[in-house]
Amino acid sequence: MPTPSATPGVTPVPHSAKNYLNLDKAVAFGVRAAYQAMQGWLRGRPLDEVALMSRLIEKLVYNKCPPWRSPAYDLYRDLFLLHRKGKKQVDKYGADFAVTINIFDERLFNGRERRTSLFSKTALFQLKKGDNYDATLTKVQLKQAGIFADRSFVLYAHESAGEYRIKASTELLAEFTRPRQQSKKFNAQTWCSLSEWLVLWLTCQQGAFSDNAARLTTESRLTSNLVPANFSRQAYLQGQPPLSATDNVRAFARDRQEQGVTGRMPAAWVNIDLFVQLPPNQRL
């Protein structure tokens, strides 16, 4: 997994992961995981979106992250299942899966360990598969993004070419130009490739950044639907997660008295926490 880096003489851009990690290595990790998932999916049957989602989540959570030279980092990855609240317990209520990336500065202060939130983003994905880059979507599907609209994307898997394309749900919804148009066939070949999108997303040129206020309406909404309900939100939302991966998961929410969620809730959520030790001259 990537290590923090900074370019001498270059002013860091706010809300960009490249201020704190090696962007090339981060993108390479994501692309490798996604294409390993694609290869395994194409070798198996059935070729449906649920099978692909399972492969993607497996690689994101369990792919080995090779050690890198200093500055040091600790990496924790966790997988959560979320309540299915659609009719008859189907996933029509939500996106297929979500991914959150958090970066924290970790250092000693007056003999005590202090952690400061540096970067946080969440993306929600709806999977579509097909050939010839044809992706048919309905207006209802895209509108269901609700409060997650600025973080929702359609991830298209091309079976024959064995590649991905991705585009923001809000951009696709804007292409429904006729008043009563309910569905539309899109040419996914014009969408971003996965590597292009990862660069744009990690540098906050695609998808909303999760500042403190946003975390209360996105990541907090996700935690309120965890299965089982053994998770407290407070430490996570304050950017002060506990030391261990297990504690980081389960310290997250004593209180699940969250208002009802409106919008697309995913079936699974991958949370990635990266704790870095930035030199003083690299801290914003």
PDB file of C-alpha atoms in Angstrom:
ATOM      1  CA  MET A   1       0.000   0.000   0.000  1.00  0.00           C
ATOM      2  CA  PRO A   2       1.231   3.547  -0.657  1.00  0.00           C
ATOM      3  CA  THR A   3       3.460   5.624   1.564  1.00  0.00           C
ATOM      4  CA  PRO A   4       3.156   9.356   2.201  1.00  0.00           C
ATOM      5  CA  SER A   5       5.140  11.633  -0.042  1.00  0.00           C
ATOM      6  CA  ALA A   6       5.453  15.307  -0.831  1.00  0.00           C
ATOM      7  CA  THR A   7       7.126  17.217  -3.663  1.00  0.00           C
ATOM      8  CA  PRO A   8       9.591  19.867  -2.425  1.00  0.00           C
ATOM      9  CA  GLY A   9       8.549  23.373  -3.401  1.00  0.00           C
ATOM     10  CA  VAL A  10       5.008  22.347  -4.352  1.00  0.00           C
ATOM     11  CA  THR A  11       2.119  23.616  -2.235  1.00  0.00           C
ATOM     12  CA  PRO A  12      -0.212  20.729  -1.334  1.00  0.00           C
ATOM     13  CA  VAL A  13      -3.720  20.948  -2.784  1.00  0.00           C
ATOM     14  CA  PRO A  14      -6.447  20.748  -0.092  1.00  0.00           C
ATOM     15  CA  HIS A  15      -8.490  17.558  -0.045  1.00  0.00           C
ATOM     16  CA  SER A  16      -6.150  15.496  -2.215  1.00  0.00           C
ATOM     17  CA  ALA A  17      -4.876  12.105  -1.119  1.00  0.00           C
ATOM     18  CA  LYS A  18      -1.598  12.712  -2.946  1.00  0.00           C
ATOM     19  CA  ASN A  19      -0.661  15.151  -0.170  1.00  0.00           C
ATOM     20  CA  TYR A  20      -0.254  12.142   2.121  1.00  0.00           C
ATOM     21  CA  LEU A  21       0.533   9.078  -0.003  1.00  0.00           C
ATOM     22  CA  ASN A  22       2.142   7.977  -3.245  1.00  0.00           C
ATOM     23  CA  LEU A  23      -0.705   8.382  -5.722  1.00  0.00           C
ATOM     24  CA  ASP A  24       0.810   6.050  -8.327  1.00  0.00           C
ATOM     25  CA  LYS A  25       1.059   3.210  -5.809  1.00  0.00           C
ATOM     26  CA  ALA A  26      -2.460   3.843  -4.526  1.00  0.00           C
ATOM     27  CA  VAL A  27      -3.919   3.714  -8.042  1.00  0.00           C
ATOM     28  CA  ALA A  28      -1.858   0.633  -8.904  1.00  0.00           C
ATOM     29  CA  PHE A  29      -3.173  -1.160  -5.808  1.00  0.00           C
ATOM     30  CA  GLY A  30      -6.791  -0.381  -6.738  1.00  0.00           C
ATOM     31  CA  VAL A  31      -6.403  -1.325 -10.399  1.00  0.00           C
ATOM     32  CA  ARG A  32      -4.634  -4.582  -9.563  1.00  0.00           C
ATOM     33  CA  ALA A  33      -7.356  -5.576  -7.089  1.00  0.00           C
ATOM     34  CA  ALA A  34     -10.143  -4.762  -9.559  1.00  0.00           C
ATOM     35  CA  TYR A  35      -8.594  -6.669 -12.464  1.00  0.00           C
ATOM     36  CA  GLN A  36      -7.789  -9.702 -10.353  1.00  0.00           C
ATOM     37  CA  ALA A  37     -11.471  -9.661  -9.403  1.00  0.00           C
ATOM     38  CA  MET A  38     -12.439  -9.367 -13.070  1.00  0.00           C
ATOM     39  CA  GLN A  39     -10.247 -12.332 -14.060  1.00  0.00           C
ATOM     40  CA  GLY A  40     -11.702 -14.561 -11.360  1.00  0.00           C
ATOM     41  CA  TRP A  41     -15.238 -13.469 -12.227  1.00  0.00           C
ATOM     42  CA  LEU A  42     -14.801 -14.251 -15.932  1.00  0.00           C
ATOM     43  CA  ARG A  43     -13.461 -17.729 -15.119  1.00  0.00           C
ATOM     44  CA  GLY A  44     -16.499 -18.573 -13.005  1.00  0.00           C
ATOM     45  CA  ARG A  45     -20.262 -18.774 -13.468  1.00  0.00           C
ATOM     46  CA  PRO A  46     -22.759 -17.229 -13.250  1.00  0.00           C
ATOM     47  CA  LEU A  47     -21.539 -13.927 -14.655  1.00  0.00           C
ATOM     48  CA  ASP A  48     -23.827 -11.686 -12.661  1.00  0.00           C
ATOM     49  CA  GLU A  49     -23.289  -8.463 -10.725  1.00  0.00           C
ATOM     50  CA  VAL A  50     -23.499 -10.140  -7.306  1.00  0.00           C
ATOM     51  CA  ALA A  51     -20.663 -12.521  -8.184  1.00  0.00           C
ATOM     52  CA  LEU A  52     -18.529  -9.618  -9.417  1.00  0.00           C
ATOM     53  CA  MET A  53     -19.238  -7.595  -6.276  1.00  0.00           C
ATOM     54  CA  SER A  54     -18.108 -10.518  -4.129  1.00  0.00           C
ATOM     55  CA  ARG A  55     -14.846 -10.796  -6.088  1.00  0.00           C
ATOM     56  CA  LEU A  56     -14.174  -7.062  -5.883  1.00  0.00           C
ATOM     57  CA  ILE A  57     -14.748  -6.935  -2.145  1.00  0.00           C
ATOM     58  CA  GLU A  58     -12.539  -9.984  -1.583  1.00  0.00           C
ATOM     59  CA  LYS A  59      -9.598  -8.364  -3.383  1.00  0.00           C
ATOM     60  CA  LEU A  60     -10.022  -4.957  -1.748  1.00  0.00           C
ATOM     61  CA  VAL A  61     -10.139  -6.457   1.734  1.00  0.00           C
ATOM     62  CA  TYR A  62      -7.668  -9.340   1.473  1.00  0.00           C
ATOM     63  CA  ASN A  63      -5.075  -8.487  -1.199  1.00  0.00           C
ATOM     64  CA  LYS A  64      -1.679  -8.303   0.452  1.00  0.00           C
ATOM     65  CA  CYS A  65      -0.238  -4.815   0.741  1.00  0.00           C
ATOM     66  CA  PRO A  66       3.542  -4.999   0.332  1.00  0.00           C
ATOM     67  CA  PRO A  67       5.669  -3.080   2.865  1.00  0.00           C
ATOM     68  CA  TRP A  68       7.191   0.206   1.733  1.00  0.00           C
ATOM     69  CA  ARG A  69      10.051   2.250   3.079  1.00  0.00           C
ATOM     70  CA  SER A  70       9.567   5.069   5.587  1.00  0.00           C
ATOM     71  CA  PRO A  71       7.655   7.074   6.558  1.00  0.00           C
ATOM     72  CA  ALA A  72       5.851   4.271   8.313  1.00  0.00           C
ATOM     73  CA  TYR A  73       2.156   3.479   8.049  1.00  0.00           C
ATOM     74  CA  ASP A  74      -0.424   1.118   9.477  1.00  0.00           C
ATOM     75  CA  LEU A  75      -3.286  -0.144   7.350  1.00  0.00           C
ATOM     76  CA  TYR A  76      -6.596  -1.590   8.521  1.00  0.00           C
ATOM     77  CA  ARG A  77      -9.377  -2.832   6.256  1.00  0.00           C
ATOM     78  CA  ASP A  78     -12.820  -3.872   7.393  1.00  0.00           C
ATOM     79  CA  LEU A  79     -15.923  -5.243   5.687  1.00  0.00           C
ATOM     80  CA  PHE A  80     -19.414  -4.519   6.965  1.00  0.00           C
ATOM     81  CA  LEU A  81     -22.742  -5.900   5.799  1.00  0.00           C
ATOM     82  CA  LEU A  82     -25.648  -3.475   5.821  1.00  0.00           C
ATOM     83  CA  HIS A  83     -29.366  -4.017   6.370  1.00  0.00           C
ATOM     84  CA  ARG A  84     -31.372  -4.687   3.233  1.00  0.00           C
ATOM     85  CA  LYS A  85     -34.391  -2.422   3.516  1.00  0.00           C
ATOM     86  CA  GLY A  86     -35.950  -2.854   0.111  1.00  0.00           C
ATOM     87  CA  LYS A  87     -39.231  -4.694  -0.400  1.00  0.00           C
ATOM     88  CA  LYS A  88     -38.971  -8.429   0.317  1.00  0.00           C
ATOM     89  CA  GLN A  89     -35.372  -7.919   1.538  1.00  0.00           C
ATOM     90  CA  VAL A  90     -33.940  -7.247  -1.916  1.00  0.00           C
ATOM     91  CA  ASP A  91     -31.241  -4.715  -2.697  1.00  0.00           C
ATOM     92  CA  LYS A  92     -33.360  -2.424  -4.857  1.00  0.00           C
ATOM     93  CA  TYR A  93     -33.061   0.027  -1.946  1.00  0.00           C
ATOM     94  CA  GLY A  94     -29.390   0.594  -2.433  1.00  0.00           C
ATOM     95  CA  ALA A  95     -26.189   0.677  -4.395  1.00  0.00           C
ATOM     96  CA  ASP A  96     -24.333  -2.617  -4.611  1.00  0.00           C
ATOM     97  CA  PHE A  97     -21.376  -1.677  -2.412  1.00  0.00           C
ATOM     98  CA  ALA A  98     -19.532   1.279  -0.893  1.00  0.00           C
ATOM     99  CA  VAL A  99     -15.854   2.019  -0.251  1.00  0.00           C
ATOM    100  CA  THR A 100     -14.497   4.532   2.268  1.00  0.00           C
ATOM    101  CA  ILE A 101     -10.856   5.618   2.501  1.00  0.00           C
ATOM    102  CA  ASN A 102      -9.602   7.460   5.585  1.00  0.00           C
ATOM    103  CA  ILE A 103      -6.079   8.800   6.108  1.00  0.00           C
ATOM    104  CA  PHE A 104      -4.944   9.803   9.599  1.00  0.00           C
ATOM    105  CA  ASP A 105      -1.741  11.474  10.792  1.00  0.00           C
ATOM    106  CA  GLU A 106      -0.415   9.453  13.743  1.00  0.00           C
ATOM    107  CA  ARG A 107       2.225  10.811  16.123  1.00  0.00           C
ATOM    108  CA  LEU A 108       3.230  11.200  19.755  1.00  0.00           C
ATOM    109  CA  PHE A 109       2.289  14.434  21.512  1.00  0.00           C
ATOM    110  CA  ASN A 110       3.376  14.979  25.132  1.00  0.00           C
ATOM    111  CA  GLY A 111       3.947  11.251  25.438  1.00  0.00           C
ATOM    112  CA  ARG A 112       0.495  10.332  24.141  1.00  0.00           C
ATOM    113  CA  GLU A 113      -0.484   9.088  20.727  1.00  0.00           C
ATOM    114  CA  ARG A 114      -2.515  11.604  18.749  1.00  0.00           C
ATOM    115  CA  ARG A 115      -4.365  10.968  15.495  1.00  0.00           C
ATOM    116  CA  THR A 116      -5.641  13.669  13.171  1.00  0.00           C
ATOM    117  CA  SER A 117      -7.976  13.088  10.254  1.00  0.00           C
ATOM    118  CA  LEU A 118      -6.325  14.201   7.005  1.00  0.00           C
ATOM    119  CA  PHE A 119      -8.508  12.773   4.252  1.00  0.00           C
ATOM    120  CA  SER A 120     -11.835  10.959   4.011  1.00  0.00           C
ATOM    121  CA  LYS A 121     -13.947   9.960   1.005  1.00  0.00           C
ATOM    122  CA  THR A 122     -16.728   7.494   0.308  1.00  0.00           C
ATOM    123  CA  ALA A 123     -17.926   6.188  -3.054  1.00  0.00           C
ATOM    124  CA  LEU A 124     -21.062   4.109  -3.658  1.00  0.00           C
ATOM    125  CA  PHE A 125     -21.165   1.846  -6.701  1.00  0.00           C
ATOM    126  CA  GLN A 126     -23.947   0.355  -8.756  1.00  0.00           C
ATOM    127  CA  LEU A 127     -22.600  -2.496 -10.891  1.00  0.00           C
ATOM    128  CA  LYS A 128     -23.657  -3.100 -14.478  1.00  0.00           C
ATOM    129  CA  LYS A 129     -22.308  -5.814 -16.763  1.00  0.00           C
ATOM    130  CA  GLY A 130     -22.603  -6.292 -20.501  1.00  0.00           C
ATOM    131  CA  ASP A 131     -20.971  -6.429 -23.915  1.00  0.00           C
ATOM    132  CA  ASN A 132     -20.509  -3.809 -26.642  1.00  0.00           C
ATOM    133  CA  TYR A 133     -20.343  -1.125 -23.917  1.00  0.00           C
ATOM    134  CA  ASP A 134     -24.150  -0.925 -23.776  1.00  0.00           C
ATOM    135  CA  ALA A 135     -25.440   0.083 -20.341  1.00  0.00           C
ATOM    136  CA  THR A 136     -29.189   0.531 -19.931  1.00  0.00           C
ATOM    137  CA  LEU A 137     -30.205   2.473 -16.824  1.00  0.00           C
ATOM    138  CA  THR A 138     -33.511   3.775 -15.553  1.00  0.00           C
ATOM    139  CA  LYS A 139     -34.195   7.229 -14.186  1.00  0.00           C
ATOM    140  CA  VAL A 140     -35.562   5.630 -11.018  1.00  0.00           C
ATOM    141  CA  GLN A 141     -32.291   3.751 -10.422  1.00  0.00           C
ATOM    142  CA  LEU A 142     -30.239   6.913 -10.677  1.00  0.00           C
ATOM    143  CA  LYS A 143     -32.617   9.077  -8.656  1.00  0.00           C
ATOM    144  CA  GLN A 144     -32.525   6.617  -5.761  1.00  0.00           C
ATOM    145  CA  ALA A 145     -29.030   7.860  -4.961  1.00  0.00           C
ATOM    146  CA  GLY A 146     -30.764  10.460  -2.766  1.00  0.00           C
ATOM    147  CA  ILE A 147     -28.445  11.958  -0.141  1.00  0.00           C
ATOM    148  CA  PHE A 148     -25.557   9.968  -1.638  1.00  0.00           C
ATOM    149  CA  ALA A 149     -25.969  11.467  -5.127  1.00  0.00           C
ATOM    150  CA  ASP A 150     -22.640  13.326  -5.104  1.00  0.00           C
ATOM    151  CA  ARG A 151     -20.840  10.116  -4.093  1.00  0.00           C
ATOM    152  CA  SER A 152     -22.631   7.605  -6.347  1.00  0.00           C
ATOM    153  CA  PHE A 153     -21.198   6.007  -9.477  1.00  0.00           C
ATOM    154  CA  VAL A 154     -22.108   3.358 -12.023  1.00  0.00           C
ATOM    155  CA  LEU A 155     -19.321   0.809 -12.514  1.00  0.00           C
ATOM    156  CA  TYR A 156     -19.631  -1.025 -15.840  1.00  0.00           C
ATOM    157  CA  ALA A 157     -17.887  -4.371 -16.410  1.00  0.00           C
ATOM    158  CA  HIS A 158     -17.295  -5.297 -20.057  1.00  0.00           C
ATOM    159  CA  GLU A 159     -17.339  -9.097 -20.269  1.00  0.00           C
ATOM    160  CA  SER A 160     -15.604  -9.550 -23.644  1.00  0.00           C
ATOM    161  CA  ALA A 161     -12.944  -6.870 -23.212  1.00  0.00           C
ATOM    162  CA  GLY A 162     -12.448  -7.663 -19.519  1.00  0.00           C
ATOM    163  CA  GLU A 163     -12.317  -4.004 -18.506  1.00  0.00           C
ATOM    164  CA  TYR A 164     -14.160  -1.399 -16.444  1.00  0.00           C
ATOM    165  CA  ARG A 165     -15.784   1.933 -17.189  1.00  0.00           C
ATOM    166  CA  ILE A 166     -17.187   4.309 -14.577  1.00  0.00           C
ATOM    167  CA  LYS A 167     -19.288   7.470 -14.488  1.00  0.00           C
ATOM    168  CA  ALA A 168     -21.031   9.592 -11.838  1.00  0.00           C
ATOM    169  CA  SER A 169     -24.741   8.914 -11.356  1.00  0.00           C
ATOM    170  CA  THR A 170     -25.534  12.640 -11.427  1.00  0.00           C
ATOM    171  CA  GLU A 171     -23.895  13.015 -14.857  1.00  0.00           C
ATOM    172  CA  LEU A 172     -25.875  10.078 -16.216  1.00  0.00           C
ATOM    173  CA  LEU A 173     -29.129  11.410 -14.792  1.00  0.00           C
ATOM    174  CA  ALA A 174     -28.517  14.756 -16.515  1.00  0.00           C
ATOM    175  CA  GLU A 175     -28.615  12.938 -19.877  1.00  0.00           C
ATOM    176  CA  PHE A 176     -32.308  12.106 -19.446  1.00  0.00           C
ATOM    177  CA  THR A 177     -33.460  15.085 -21.494  1.00  0.00           C
ATOM    178  CA  ARG A 178     -37.015  14.073 -22.480  1.00  0.00           C
ATOM    179  CA  PRO A 179     -39.655  14.803 -19.785  1.00  0.00           C
ATOM    180  CA  ARG A 180     -41.215  11.322 -19.722  1.00  0.00           C
ATOM    181  CA  GLN A 181     -38.079   9.351 -20.528  1.00  0.00           C
ATOM    182  CA  GLN A 182     -37.757   6.514 -17.993  1.00  0.00           C
ATOM    183  CA  SER A 183     -34.786   4.536 -19.347  1.00  0.00           C
ATOM    184  CA  LYS A 184     -31.784   5.198 -21.522  1.00  0.00           C
ATOM    185  CA  LYS A 185     -29.051   3.145 -23.188  1.00  0.00           C
ATOM    186  CA  PHE A 186     -25.604   4.621 -22.584  1.00  0.00           C
ATOM    187  CA  ASN A 187     -22.350   4.056 -24.446  1.00  0.00           C
ATOM    188  CA  ALA A 188     -20.016   3.183 -21.578  1.00  0.00           C
ATOM    189  CA  GLN A 189     -16.948   3.303 -23.841  1.00  0.00           C
ATOM    190  CA  THR A 190     -16.952   7.100 -23.426  1.00  0.00           C
ATOM    191  CA  TRP A 191     -16.837   6.850 -19.629  1.00  0.00           C
ATOM    192  CA  CYS A 192     -13.646   7.004 -17.548  1.00  0.00           C
ATOM    193  CA  SER A 193     -11.447   3.944 -17.341  1.00  0.00           C
ATOM    194  CA  LEU A 194     -10.875   2.689 -13.813  1.00  0.00           C
ATOM    195  CA  SER A 195      -7.325   4.071 -13.561  1.00  0.00           C
ATOM    196  CA  GLU A 196      -8.448   7.490 -14.858  1.00  0.00           C
ATOM    197  CA  TRP A 197     -11.294   7.597 -12.373  1.00  0.00           C
ATOM    198  CA  LEU A 198      -9.132   6.570  -9.417  1.00  0.00           C
ATOM    199  CA  VAL A 199      -6.778   9.504 -10.035  1.00  0.00           C
ATOM    200  CA  LEU A 200      -9.706  11.925 -10.317  1.00  0.00           C
ATOM    201  CA  TRP A 201     -11.428  10.521  -7.231  1.00  0.00           C
ATOM    202  CA  LEU A 202      -8.358  10.469  -4.987  1.00  0.00           C
ATOM    203  CA  THR A 203      -7.542  14.069  -5.969  1.00  0.00           C
ATOM    204  CA  CYS A 204     -11.170  15.131  -5.367  1.00  0.00           C
ATOM    205  CA  GLN A 205     -11.922  15.983  -8.995  1.00  0.00           C
ATOM    206  CA  GLN A 206     -14.678  13.344  -8.890  1.00  0.00           C
ATOM    207  CA  GLY A 207     -16.968  12.714  -5.937  1.00  0.00           C
ATOM    208  CA  ALA A 208     -17.511  14.798  -2.814  1.00  0.00           C
ATOM    209  CA  PHE A 209     -14.925  15.054  -0.047  1.00  0.00           C
ATOM    210  CA  SER A 210     -16.137  13.988   3.403  1.00  0.00           C
ATOM    211  CA  ASP A 211     -15.491  16.890   5.740  1.00  0.00           C
ATOM    212  CA  ASN A 212     -16.834  16.750   9.288  1.00  0.00           C
ATOM    213  CA  ALA A 213     -20.333  17.842   8.269  1.00  0.00           C
ATOM    214  CA  ALA A 214     -20.469  15.419   5.343  1.00  0.00           C
ATOM    215  CA  ARG A 215     -19.397  12.495   7.522  1.00  0.00           C
ATOM    216  CA  LEU A 216     -22.548  13.008   9.585  1.00  0.00           C
ATOM    217  CA  THR A 217     -24.746  12.466   6.516  1.00  0.00           C
ATOM    218  CA  THR A 218     -22.770   9.791   4.652  1.00  0.00           C
ATOM    219  CA  GLU A 219     -20.467   7.585   6.712  1.00  0.00           C
ATOM    220  CA  SER A 220     -22.733   8.097   9.736  1.00  0.00           C
ATOM    221  CA  ARG A 221     -25.741   6.933   7.726  1.00  0.00           C
ATOM    222  CA  LEU A 222     -23.830   3.837   6.671  1.00  0.00           C
ATOM    223  CA  THR A 223     -22.857   2.976  10.240  1.00  0.00           C
ATOM    224  CA  SER A 224     -26.468   3.289  11.391  1.00  0.00           C
ATOM    225  CA  ASN A 225     -27.388   0.323   9.182  1.00  0.00           C
ATOM    226  CA  LEU A 226     -24.637  -2.097  10.145  1.00  0.00           C
ATOM    227  CA  VAL A 227     -25.347  -5.778  10.689  1.00  0.00           C
ATOM    228  CA  PRO A 228     -24.930  -6.565  13.557  1.00  0.00           C
ATOM    229  CA  ALA A 229     -25.450  -3.373  15.544  1.00  0.00           C
ATOM    230  CA  ASN A 230     -22.290  -3.515  17.659  1.00  0.00           C
ATOM    231  CA  PHE A 231     -20.589  -0.419  16.324  1.00  0.00           C
ATOM    232  CA  SER A 232     -20.292   3.188  17.738  1.00  0.00           C
ATOM    233  CA  ARG A 233     -19.882   6.142  15.397  1.00  0.00           C
ATOM    234  CA  GLN A 234     -18.379   8.729  17.712  1.00  0.00           C
ATOM    235  CA  ALA A 235     -14.639   8.032  17.475  1.00  0.00           C
ATOM    236  CA  TYR A 236     -14.768   7.521  13.711  1.00  0.00           C
ATOM    237  CA  LEU A 237     -16.687  10.710  13.005  1.00  0.00           C
ATOM    238  CA  GLN A 238     -14.303  12.718  15.181  1.00  0.00           C
ATOM    239  CA  GLY A 239     -11.335  11.335  13.264  1.00  0.00           C
ATOM    240  CA  GLN A 240      -9.954   9.596  16.362  1.00  0.00           C
ATOM    241  CA  PRO A 241     -10.219   5.840  15.797  1.00  0.00           C
ATOM    242  CA  PRO A 242      -8.817   3.424  18.386  1.00  0.00           C
ATOM    243  CA  LEU A 243      -5.532   1.608  17.963  1.00  0.00           C
ATOM    244  CA  SER A 244      -6.566  -1.842  16.807  1.00  0.00           C
ATOM    245  CA  ALA A 245      -8.515  -2.832  13.731  1.00  0.00           C
ATOM    246  CA  THR A 246     -11.043  -4.694  15.866  1.00  0.00           C
ATOM    247  CA  ASP A 247     -11.554  -1.711  18.144  1.00  0.00           C
ATOM    248  CA  ASN A 248     -11.788   0.603  15.161  1.00  0.00           C
ATOM    249  CA  VAL A 249     -14.689  -1.481  13.873  1.00  0.00           C
ATOM    250  CA  ARG A 250     -16.582  -1.991  17.082  1.00  0.00           C
ATOM    251  CA  ALA A 251     -15.912   1.250  18.876  1.00  0.00           C
ATOM    252  CA  PHE A 252     -17.941   2.958  16.185  1.00  0.00           C
ATOM    253  CA  ALA A 253     -21.529   3.199  17.470  1.00  0.00           C
ATOM    254  CA  ARG A 254     -23.153   2.854  20.774  1.00  0.00           C
ATOM    255  CA  ASP A 255     -25.957   4.962  19.473  1.00  0.00           C
ATOM    256  CA  ARG A 256     -27.961   3.699  16.503  1.00  0.00           C
ATOM    257  CA  GLN A 257     -30.799   6.188  16.939  1.00  0.00           C
ATOM    258  CA  GLU A 258     -30.319   7.520  13.415  1.00  0.00           C
ATOM    259  CA  GLN A 259     -33.075   9.113  11.396  1.00  0.00           C
ATOM    260  CA  GLY A 260     -34.475   6.997   8.570  1.00  0.00           C
ATOM    261  CA  VAL A 261     -32.234   6.857   5.531  1.00  0.00           C
ATOM    262  CA  THR A 262     -33.577   8.119   2.222  1.00  0.00           C
ATOM    263  CA  GLY A 263     -31.596   7.063  -0.799  1.00  0.00           C
ATOM    264  CA  ARG A 264     -29.552   4.139  -2.024  1.00  0.00           C
ATOM    265  CA  MET A 265     -28.018   2.003   0.716  1.00  0.00           C
ATOM    266  CA  PRO A 266     -25.383  -0.531  -0.334  1.00  0.00           C
ATOM    267  CA  ALA A 267     -25.402  -4.185   0.681  1.00  0.00           C
ATOM    268  CA  ALA A 268     -21.738  -4.122   1.719  1.00  0.00           C
ATOM    269  CA  TRP A 269     -19.257  -1.473   2.836  1.00  0.00           C
ATOM    270  CA  VAL A 270     -15.448  -1.668   2.713  1.00  0.00           C
ATOM    271  CA  ASN A 271     -13.740   0.717   5.150  1.00  0.00           C
ATOM    272  CA  ILE A 272     -10.004   1.363   4.670  1.00  0.00           C
ATOM    273  CA  ASP A 273      -8.027   3.226   7.355  1.00  0.00           C
ATOM    274  CA  LEU A 274      -4.462   4.331   6.653  1.00  0.00           C
ATOM    275  CA  PHE A 275      -2.428   5.697   9.580  1.00  0.00           C
ATOM    276  CA  VAL A 276       0.672   7.590   8.453  1.00  0.00           C
ATOM    277  CA  GLN A 277       3.530   9.284  10.294  1.00  0.00           C
ATOM    278  CA  LEU A 278       4.146  12.471   8.381  1.00  0.00           C
ATOM    279  CA  PRO A 279       7.353  14.458   8.964  1.00  0.00           C
ATOM    280  CA  PRO A 280       6.607  17.945  10.369  1.00  0.00           C
ATOM    281  CA  ASN A 281       7.343  19.641   7.028  1.00  0.00           C
ATOM    282  CA  GLN A 282       4.680  17.506   5.311  1.00  0.00           C
ATOM    283  CA  ARG A 283       1.865  18.326   7.719  1.00  0.00           C
ATOM    284  CA  LEU A 284      -0.675  20.821   6.455  1.00  0.00           C
TER     285      LEU A 284
END
